[in-house]
Amino acid sequence: MKTTRTIAHLDMDAVYASVELRRRPELKGKPVVVCGSGPRAVVTTASYEARKLAGIHSAMPAAVARRRLPDAVYLRPDFPAYREASGQVMDVLRRNVEVVEVVGLDEAYLDLTGLFSPKATMRRIATEIQTETQLTCSVGISESRMLAKITSELGKPRGLVVLSREQALDRFAVTSPGLIPGIGPKTVSRLESMGIRTLADLRGRSREELEASFGPRSGAWLHTRGDLLDNTPVVPEHETKSQSTEITFDVDVNQRSELERHLHELSEELCRRLCKRGLEGRTIGIKVRLDDWTNVTRSHTIEQPTNDPQVVAPIALGLLRAYDPQRPVRLLGVRVALFGSGEAAAEPEPAQGQLPLGLAS
């Protein structure tokens, strides 16, 4: 007999804004926007009040948010505080569920397959999180990672929604394929040109037709997603492959001395983080984004792994000088990669088969 998996997706509710409200309770009920102050700053997150009042959302240019809602409370992001809060939340998850995959500061997948009452388990976990951190979360429970993530959006904020695949096929039949994580606007446009405007339309097309239009790999993937199928496992840990730090300039920079100063500071900051986590790497790289949005990367691999800024910075500077950007620079970054397999796991950044579980339990 096939086992039906039970997967939960937990998503913290506007976590950055919630952390700010936790230490500034006088702001509760007010529209709060967390963002930088520079001309190119974007919204990191917004409280639900700001979202409802003016449609402010993550990644929106901060200047647009300020025009839409000039009377909101605007706060600069405090990522050390957000990472600390995230660690507290993930500790609660790990002590309650054996298989937890953290995929960001504010979200995680949990494999609940085999638990007698997955819904009761997640309700208890959400209560523990709120009690211990004063933060709230939304939870979706379904038969796959994909459906769990979609389902967690249905009850925001503070919701706990359970949805089976059969229920989802009916509920989302007339919804755009863009609902599916991984199907972006360009793919939606291509599907629409084929007369595929809903998930029901997508489900009705053959694999062969989709492969003919999108290629064997993408076509097969779209065919399974049209059936709302996803067998991606929940993986507890990811091996760290690289760490990086970067800066987006408020005004494009074309002075070499200024670029080199920033690159040196970025190298020192990155090495501090690597030392704190006990990580060393052999490949040092830089990332340069020009004013016309051209992205350029350069890297150099050394024999011995390092996290020493006196090693990393000169190599990064040498790569920058060798590249010699001929246009103003919009973004600059430095990276260290190729960590050993036995070292620390990455800091969060994406089988059917026992008795069918009662998802509603």
XYZ file of C-alpha atoms in Angstrom:
361
model
C 0.000 0.000 0.000
C 1.292 3.443 -0.893
C 2.154 5.867 1.868
C 0.689 9.355 1.613
C 3.229 11.853 2.839
C 2.252 14.617 5.217
C 4.294 17.789 4.829
C 3.876 21.074 6.663
C 5.130 24.464 5.550
C 5.556 26.986 8.353
C 5.855 30.644 7.377
C 6.372 33.356 9.971
C 3.936 36.262 9.704
C 5.745 39.418 8.525
C 8.609 38.338 10.761
C 10.890 41.362 10.408
C 8.059 43.760 11.167
C 6.881 41.452 13.956
C 10.304 41.509 15.612
C 10.238 45.307 15.493
C 6.751 45.364 17.016
C 7.871 42.966 19.735
C 10.414 45.479 20.988
C 8.276 48.505 20.139
C 4.798 47.475 21.339
C 3.573 51.054 20.999
C 3.628 50.517 17.205
C 1.127 47.629 17.244
C -1.823 48.340 15.015
C 0.095 50.913 12.991
C 1.412 50.476 9.442
C 5.099 49.569 9.775
C 7.523 49.199 6.870
C 11.030 47.799 7.267
C 13.362 49.103 4.572
C 16.605 50.936 3.927
C 16.802 54.665 3.405
C 18.851 54.947 0.209
C 17.370 55.805 -3.201
C 17.653 52.176 -4.289
C 16.392 50.627 -1.062
C 13.585 48.086 -1.241
C 11.002 47.001 1.294
C 12.208 44.092 3.403
C 8.762 43.490 4.858
C 5.648 45.369 5.879
C 3.105 44.852 8.625
C -0.308 43.630 7.563
C -1.727 47.078 8.260
C 0.638 48.571 5.660
C -0.218 45.813 3.213
C -3.961 46.378 3.556
C -3.819 50.169 3.494
C -1.533 50.642 0.508
C -0.610 47.262 -0.951
C 2.976 47.569 0.251
C 4.915 44.327 -0.119
C 8.397 42.881 0.063
C 10.821 43.905 -2.725
C 8.777 47.007 -3.568
C 11.042 50.051 -4.005
C 11.086 51.941 -0.722
C 10.484 55.196 -2.590
C 7.215 53.795 -3.972
C 6.158 52.671 -0.488
C 6.848 56.115 0.939
C 4.765 57.743 -1.780
C 1.882 55.359 -1.219
C 1.926 55.587 2.561
C 3.942 58.572 3.751
C 2.502 58.382 7.289
C 3.645 54.813 7.928
C 6.413 54.062 10.423
C 9.599 53.345 8.454
C 12.331 51.365 10.214
C 15.774 50.301 9.064
C 16.296 46.517 9.072
C 18.147 44.913 11.984
C 19.254 41.557 10.598
C 21.150 40.366 13.698
C 17.891 40.672 15.654
C 15.963 38.859 12.914
C 18.508 36.027 12.800
C 18.297 35.649 16.577
C 14.503 35.454 16.438
C 14.674 32.960 13.576
C 17.031 30.762 15.591
C 14.553 30.702 18.477
C 11.729 29.661 16.162
C 13.731 26.928 14.455
C 14.818 25.559 17.840
C 11.143 25.065 18.692
C 10.597 23.203 15.410
C 13.601 20.909 15.834
C 12.708 19.841 19.359
C 9.201 18.864 18.235
C 9.741 17.309 14.797
C 12.582 15.062 13.668
C 12.801 16.137 10.007
C 12.927 19.921 9.588
C 14.290 21.780 6.572
C 14.956 25.465 7.141
C 14.756 27.404 3.873
C 15.016 30.982 5.119
C 14.957 33.113 8.217
C 11.180 32.924 8.233
C 10.125 29.574 6.783
C 10.679 25.846 7.086
C 9.295 22.528 5.867
C 8.505 19.691 8.277
C 7.943 16.041 7.375
C 5.056 14.857 9.570
C 4.546 11.517 7.817
C 3.568 8.862 10.343
C 2.409 11.240 13.065
C -1.004 10.351 14.505
C -2.309 13.923 14.476
C -0.240 16.267 12.305
C -2.708 19.142 12.622
C -2.694 18.977 16.427
C 1.100 18.798 16.363
C 1.423 21.956 14.286
C -1.187 23.775 16.365
C 0.850 22.993 19.475
C 4.091 24.090 17.787
C 2.532 27.393 16.691
C 1.383 27.997 20.267
C 4.871 27.243 21.622
C 6.424 29.647 19.132
C 4.044 32.432 20.117
C 4.531 31.780 23.826
C 8.329 31.707 23.652
C 8.969 34.386 21.022
C 5.783 36.511 20.865
C 5.803 35.863 17.105
C 3.050 34.255 15.049
C 3.154 31.949 12.061
C 0.956 30.472 9.360
C 0.975 26.765 8.572
C -0.101 24.747 5.564
C -0.348 20.954 5.693
C -0.678 18.790 2.608
C 0.804 15.826 0.749
C 3.849 17.565 -0.758
C 6.193 20.482 -0.246
C 4.627 22.373 -3.122
C 1.067 22.033 -1.858
C 2.088 22.732 1.737
C 3.650 26.031 0.649
C 0.596 27.017 -1.370
C -1.685 26.031 1.495
C 0.208 28.079 4.086
C -0.742 31.235 2.162
C -4.444 30.525 2.473
C -4.760 31.343 6.157
C -2.377 34.245 6.595
C -1.875 35.605 9.127
C -1.956 33.102 12.036
C -3.729 30.468 9.980
C -3.483 26.678 10.001
C -4.945 25.160 6.842
C -5.049 21.505 5.784
C -5.628 20.649 2.137
C -5.369 17.336 0.331
C -4.278 17.077 -3.285
C -7.801 16.172 -4.399
C -9.196 19.187 -2.585
C -6.511 21.385 -4.147
C -7.282 20.126 -7.664
C -10.869 21.249 -7.188
C -10.140 24.491 -5.323
C -7.502 25.777 -7.752
C -8.945 24.434 -11.012
C -9.643 27.905 -12.418
C -6.540 29.503 -10.912
C -3.624 30.651 -13.087
C -0.669 28.242 -13.335
C 1.338 31.091 -11.796
C 0.096 29.806 -8.442
C 2.669 27.018 -8.667
C 6.093 27.914 -7.216
C 8.558 27.932 -10.101
C 6.059 29.004 -12.778
C 6.924 32.639 -13.347
C 5.358 35.381 -15.481
C 7.252 34.415 -18.641
C 6.087 30.803 -18.450
C 2.555 31.943 -17.664
C 2.646 34.106 -20.792
C 3.879 31.214 -22.938
C 1.200 28.927 -21.534
C -1.483 31.533 -22.233
C -0.312 31.741 -25.851
C -1.102 28.000 -26.026
C -4.578 28.587 -24.603
C -3.576 27.365 -21.133
C -4.961 29.921 -18.692
C -5.870 27.786 -15.690
C -4.467 24.825 -13.820
C -7.337 22.766 -15.197
C -6.195 23.714 -18.703
C -2.643 22.691 -17.848
C -3.796 19.404 -16.394
C -5.704 18.688 -19.596
C -2.650 18.910 -21.846
C -0.538 15.882 -22.607
C 3.046 15.526 -21.524
C 4.082 15.177 -25.145
C 2.523 18.519 -26.090
C 4.194 20.318 -23.193
C 7.560 18.718 -23.936
C 7.265 19.776 -27.586
C 6.817 23.402 -26.508
C 9.083 23.599 -23.461
C 11.600 20.793 -23.964
C 11.711 17.352 -22.339
C 12.757 18.451 -18.868
C 10.580 21.550 -18.439
C 7.649 19.971 -20.243
C 7.692 16.921 -17.973
C 7.969 19.184 -14.931
C 4.982 21.281 -16.038
C 2.963 18.135 -16.658
C 3.473 16.879 -13.116
C 2.740 20.318 -11.652
C -0.481 20.487 -13.627
C -1.522 17.386 -11.696
C -0.311 19.096 -8.485
C 2.272 16.366 -7.989
C 5.601 16.950 -6.265
C 7.864 14.313 -4.753
C 10.601 16.675 -3.531
C 11.755 15.384 -0.121
C 12.214 17.412 3.034
C 15.980 17.485 3.632
C 17.125 18.386 7.160
C 20.416 20.057 6.198
C 22.177 21.554 3.222
C 25.945 21.510 3.010
C 27.397 24.988 2.878
C 28.757 25.648 -0.598
C 29.605 29.316 -0.278
C 29.195 32.464 1.759
C 29.120 35.965 0.369
C 28.476 39.571 1.217
C 27.691 42.461 -1.104
C 26.655 46.082 -1.246
C 24.361 47.944 -3.623
C 25.471 51.536 -3.946
C 22.990 54.392 -3.620
C 24.850 56.102 -6.464
C 26.858 54.220 -9.117
C 30.580 54.208 -8.325
C 33.319 54.590 -10.937
C 36.228 55.647 -8.719
C 38.645 52.727 -8.440
C 39.860 53.760 -4.999
C 36.307 53.792 -3.639
C 35.536 50.374 -5.135
C 38.694 48.936 -3.608
C 37.874 50.428 -0.202
C 34.424 48.847 -0.236
C 35.792 45.520 -1.426
C 38.303 45.492 1.423
C 35.533 46.194 3.951
C 33.330 43.490 2.432
C 36.188 40.985 2.659
C 36.725 41.758 6.337
C 33.003 41.444 7.098
C 32.760 38.129 5.242
C 35.809 36.723 7.023
C 34.371 37.718 10.405
C 31.265 35.696 9.583
C 33.320 32.739 8.365
C 35.437 32.741 11.534
C 32.340 32.904 13.716
C 30.976 29.761 12.043
C 34.308 27.981 11.800
C 34.244 27.909 7.995
C 37.160 28.134 5.581
C 37.122 28.047 1.790
C 39.522 27.727 -1.118
C 37.761 29.744 -3.812
C 37.629 33.531 -3.509
C 35.378 35.370 -5.936
C 33.922 38.776 -6.691
C 30.624 39.893 -8.187
C 30.265 43.156 -10.077
C 27.010 44.590 -11.370
C 27.447 47.514 -13.754
C 25.108 50.461 -14.219
C 23.532 48.737 -17.234
C 22.763 45.665 -15.031
C 25.481 43.542 -16.594
C 26.636 40.997 -13.994
C 30.255 39.839 -13.992
C 31.888 37.268 -11.692
C 35.552 36.368 -11.322
C 37.135 33.801 -8.991
C 40.463 32.286 -7.996
C 41.090 29.003 -6.157
C 43.984 28.586 -3.722
C 45.580 25.433 -2.316
C 44.752 25.875 1.381
C 41.309 26.839 2.746
C 41.188 30.174 4.536
C 38.985 32.666 6.348
C 41.802 35.185 6.817
C 40.953 38.678 5.503
C 44.663 39.229 4.815
C 44.396 36.396 2.282
C 40.880 36.996 0.955
C 41.051 40.783 0.490
C 44.222 40.896 -1.680
C 42.884 38.157 -3.959
C 39.510 39.912 -4.285
C 41.272 43.195 -5.026
C 43.447 41.492 -7.614
C 40.371 40.062 -9.343
C 38.762 43.504 -9.424
C 41.878 45.130 -10.849
C 42.233 42.415 -13.476
C 38.616 42.845 -14.561
C 38.954 46.641 -14.579
C 35.275 47.625 -15.005
C 34.862 50.180 -17.765
C 31.437 51.359 -16.595
C 30.139 52.666 -13.250
C 29.437 49.924 -10.709
C 26.003 49.452 -9.150
C 26.742 46.439 -6.908
C 29.910 44.879 -5.536
C 30.308 41.602 -3.663
C 32.881 39.091 -2.448
C 32.453 35.343 -1.975
C 34.341 32.435 -0.420
C 33.390 28.914 -1.573
C 34.376 25.243 -1.666
C 34.032 24.408 2.009
C 34.955 20.949 3.275
C 32.180 18.363 3.576
C 32.635 18.020 7.310
C 32.066 21.637 8.161
C 29.073 23.586 9.363
C 25.741 23.493 7.592
C 24.465 26.403 5.572
C 22.503 29.170 7.146
C 19.104 29.175 5.720
C 18.515 30.729 2.256
C 14.354 25.732 -2.817
C 7.936 8.915 -1.872
C 4.682 8.297 -1.753
C 3.813 5.414 0.298
C 2.187 3.507 5.266
C -1.396 4.037 5.579
C -3.054 7.158 4.213
C -3.038 9.779 6.948
C -6.068 11.695 8.052
C -4.901 15.188 7.216
C -7.855 16.702 8.996
C -6.901 15.117 12.341
